[in-house]
Structures are given as structure tokens and as C-alpha cells.
PDB file of C-alpha atoms in Angstrom:
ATOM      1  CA  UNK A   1     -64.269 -64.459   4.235  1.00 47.00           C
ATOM      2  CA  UNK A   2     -66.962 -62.772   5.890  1.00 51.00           C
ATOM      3  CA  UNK A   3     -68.357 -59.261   4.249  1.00 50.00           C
ATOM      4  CA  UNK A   4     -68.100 -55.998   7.078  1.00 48.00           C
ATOM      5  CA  UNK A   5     -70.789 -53.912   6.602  1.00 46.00           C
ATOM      6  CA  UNK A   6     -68.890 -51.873   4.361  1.00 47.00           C
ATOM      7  CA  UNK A   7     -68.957 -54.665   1.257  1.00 46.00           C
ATOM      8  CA  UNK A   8     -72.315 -55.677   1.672  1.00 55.00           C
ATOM      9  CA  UNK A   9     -74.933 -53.314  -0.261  1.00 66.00           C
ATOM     10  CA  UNK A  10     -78.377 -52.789   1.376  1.00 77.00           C
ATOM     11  CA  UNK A  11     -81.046 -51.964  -1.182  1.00 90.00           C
ATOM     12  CA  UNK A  12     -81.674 -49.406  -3.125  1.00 94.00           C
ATOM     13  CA  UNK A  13     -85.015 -48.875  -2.554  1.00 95.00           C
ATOM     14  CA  UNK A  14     -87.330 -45.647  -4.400  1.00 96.00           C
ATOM     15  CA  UNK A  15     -91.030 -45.050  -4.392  1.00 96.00           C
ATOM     16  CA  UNK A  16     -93.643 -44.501  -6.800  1.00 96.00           C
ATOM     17  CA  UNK A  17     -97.046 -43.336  -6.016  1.00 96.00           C
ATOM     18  CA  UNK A  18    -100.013 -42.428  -8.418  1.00 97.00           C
ATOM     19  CA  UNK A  19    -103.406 -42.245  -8.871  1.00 97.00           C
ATOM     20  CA  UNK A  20    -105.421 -43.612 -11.037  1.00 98.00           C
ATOM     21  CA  UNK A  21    -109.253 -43.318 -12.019  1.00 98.00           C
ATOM     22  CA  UNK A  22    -110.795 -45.905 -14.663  1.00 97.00           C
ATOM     23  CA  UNK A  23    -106.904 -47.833 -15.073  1.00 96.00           C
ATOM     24  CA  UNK A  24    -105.855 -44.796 -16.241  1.00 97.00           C
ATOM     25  CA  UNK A  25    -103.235 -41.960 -14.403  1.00 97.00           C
ATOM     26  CA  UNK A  26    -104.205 -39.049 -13.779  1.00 97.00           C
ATOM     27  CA  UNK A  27    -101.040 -38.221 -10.813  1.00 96.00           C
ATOM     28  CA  UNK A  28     -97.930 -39.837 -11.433  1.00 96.00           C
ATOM     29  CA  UNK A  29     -95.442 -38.673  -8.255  1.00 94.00           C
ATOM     30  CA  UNK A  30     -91.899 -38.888  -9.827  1.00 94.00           C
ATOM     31  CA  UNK A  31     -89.153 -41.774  -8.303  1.00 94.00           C
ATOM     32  CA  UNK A  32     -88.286 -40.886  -4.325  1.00 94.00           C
ATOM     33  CA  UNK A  33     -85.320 -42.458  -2.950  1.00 95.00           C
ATOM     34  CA  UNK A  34     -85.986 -44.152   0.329  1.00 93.00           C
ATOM     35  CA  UNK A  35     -83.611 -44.088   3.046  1.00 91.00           C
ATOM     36  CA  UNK A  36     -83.058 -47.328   4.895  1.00 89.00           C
ATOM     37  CA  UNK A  37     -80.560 -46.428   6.806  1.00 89.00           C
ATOM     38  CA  UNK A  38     -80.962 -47.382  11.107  1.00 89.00           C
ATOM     39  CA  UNK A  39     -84.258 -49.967   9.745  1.00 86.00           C
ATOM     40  CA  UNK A  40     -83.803 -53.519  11.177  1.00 87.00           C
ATOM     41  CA  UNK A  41     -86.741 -55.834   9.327  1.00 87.00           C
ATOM     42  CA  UNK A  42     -86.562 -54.112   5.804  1.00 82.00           C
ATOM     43  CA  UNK A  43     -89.393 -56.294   5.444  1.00 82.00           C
ATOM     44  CA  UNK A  44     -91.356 -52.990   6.416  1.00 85.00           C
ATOM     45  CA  UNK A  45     -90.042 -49.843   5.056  1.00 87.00           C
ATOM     46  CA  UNK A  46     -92.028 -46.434   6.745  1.00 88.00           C
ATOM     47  CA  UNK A  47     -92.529 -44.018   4.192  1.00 89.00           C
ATOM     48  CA  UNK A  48     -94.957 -40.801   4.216  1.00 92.00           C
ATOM     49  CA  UNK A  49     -95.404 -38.305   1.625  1.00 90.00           C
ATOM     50  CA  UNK A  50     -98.084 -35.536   0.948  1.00 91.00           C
ATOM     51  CA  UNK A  51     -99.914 -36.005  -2.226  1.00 90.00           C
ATOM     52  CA  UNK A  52    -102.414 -33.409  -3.226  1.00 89.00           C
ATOM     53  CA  UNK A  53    -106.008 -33.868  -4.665  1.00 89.00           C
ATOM     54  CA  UNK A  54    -106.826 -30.731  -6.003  1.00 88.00           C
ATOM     55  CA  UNK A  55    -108.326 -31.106  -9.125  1.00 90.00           C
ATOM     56  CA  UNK A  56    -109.407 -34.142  -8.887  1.00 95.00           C
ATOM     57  CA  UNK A  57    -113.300 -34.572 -10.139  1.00 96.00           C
ATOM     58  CA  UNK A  58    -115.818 -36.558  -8.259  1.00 96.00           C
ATOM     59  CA  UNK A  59    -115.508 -40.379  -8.796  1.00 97.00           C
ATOM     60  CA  UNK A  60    -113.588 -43.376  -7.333  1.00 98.00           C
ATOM     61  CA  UNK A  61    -109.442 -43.745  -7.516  1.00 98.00           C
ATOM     62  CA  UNK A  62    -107.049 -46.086  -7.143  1.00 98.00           C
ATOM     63  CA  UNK A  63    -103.801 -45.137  -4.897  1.00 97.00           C
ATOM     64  CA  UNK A  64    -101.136 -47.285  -6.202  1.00 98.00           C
ATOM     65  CA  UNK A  65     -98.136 -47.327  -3.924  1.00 96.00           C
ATOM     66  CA  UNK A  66     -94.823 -49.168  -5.354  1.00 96.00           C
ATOM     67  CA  UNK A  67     -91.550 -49.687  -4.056  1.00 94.00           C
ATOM     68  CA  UNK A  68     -88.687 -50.607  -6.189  1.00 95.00           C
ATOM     69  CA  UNK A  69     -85.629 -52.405  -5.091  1.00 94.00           C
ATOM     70  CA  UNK A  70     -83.340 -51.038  -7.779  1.00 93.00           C
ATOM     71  CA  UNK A  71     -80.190 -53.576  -6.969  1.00 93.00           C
ATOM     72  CA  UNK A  72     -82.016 -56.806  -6.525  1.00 92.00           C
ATOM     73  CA  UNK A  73     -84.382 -55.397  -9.581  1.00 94.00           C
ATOM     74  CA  UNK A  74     -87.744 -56.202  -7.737  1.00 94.00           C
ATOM     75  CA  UNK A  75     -90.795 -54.162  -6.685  1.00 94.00           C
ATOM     76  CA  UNK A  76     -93.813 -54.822  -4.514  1.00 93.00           C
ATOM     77  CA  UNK A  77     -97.015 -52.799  -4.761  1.00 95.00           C
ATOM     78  CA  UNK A  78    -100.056 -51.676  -2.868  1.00 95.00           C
ATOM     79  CA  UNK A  79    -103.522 -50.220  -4.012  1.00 98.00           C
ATOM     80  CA  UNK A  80    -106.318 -48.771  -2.178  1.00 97.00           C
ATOM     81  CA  UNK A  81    -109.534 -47.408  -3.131  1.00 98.00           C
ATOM     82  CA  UNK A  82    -110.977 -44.233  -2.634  1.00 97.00           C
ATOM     83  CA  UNK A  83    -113.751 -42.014  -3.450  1.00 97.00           C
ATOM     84  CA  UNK A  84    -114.038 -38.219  -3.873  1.00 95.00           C
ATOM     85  CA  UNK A  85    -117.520 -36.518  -3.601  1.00 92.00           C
TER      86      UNK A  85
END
């Protein structure tokens, strides 16, 4: 039998971003749901969020993005580095 679109689950993919200065967190952005509905390669998932930096002292940070795949129970990351003066 071959599944219809309607048997086969597409992942349930949610976000996580933080922030972290010296491998510790200092902003932890709660789990976002990401829609994936209409994306063809799922391979690369567009996401864009506002995340604010007040408060944050002078120093380098580490923006850790993660996406978790909550059905197939796997996550990728990304980190970049950044410096506030």
C-alpha cells in the first residue's frame, strides 16, 4: 500500500534559541513550533524571530540556534559569535 499524504507525518519540528556568555545562559527563548507546512527540501527550514539584547553587559556571546525534530527525536544546532561593546 502506498501512504496519501494524510498517513504520512511530516516533522514536528520547534526551535530553541539562547544566548550564552562564558558556556553559561544568560537568554533562554522558550520552545517555538515551526510550521513546515508548503516547504519542499525540509533540509532548510526559514525561521526568524526577534530576540532582544537589552541588558546584556559588554563582552562576547554565543547565539545558539537548535531545531528539534520532536517525532524522529533528533536536533541539529547552530552557534555564532558575537560581541557587544
Amino acid at each position: 500500500m502506498i501512504p496519501t499524504s494524510a498517513t504520512v507525518a511530516g516533522p514536528d519540528l520547534a526551535v530553541q534559541v539562547q544566548v550564552f556568555r562564558d558556556n553559561e545562559p544568560v537568554i533562554t527563548d522558550p520552545l517555538h513550533k515551526i510550521s513546515v507546512e508548503g516547504i519542499a527540501d525540509l533540509s532548510r527550514v526559514p525561521y526568524a524571530a526577534e530576540l532582544t539584547l537589552d541588558g546584556l553587559r559588554p563582552g562576547r556571546y554565543v547565539l545558539q540556534v537548535t531545531v528539534i525534530d520532536r517525532i524522529a527525536k533528533t536536533s541539529a544546532s547552530q552557534r555564532f559569535a558575537f560581541q557587544v561593546d
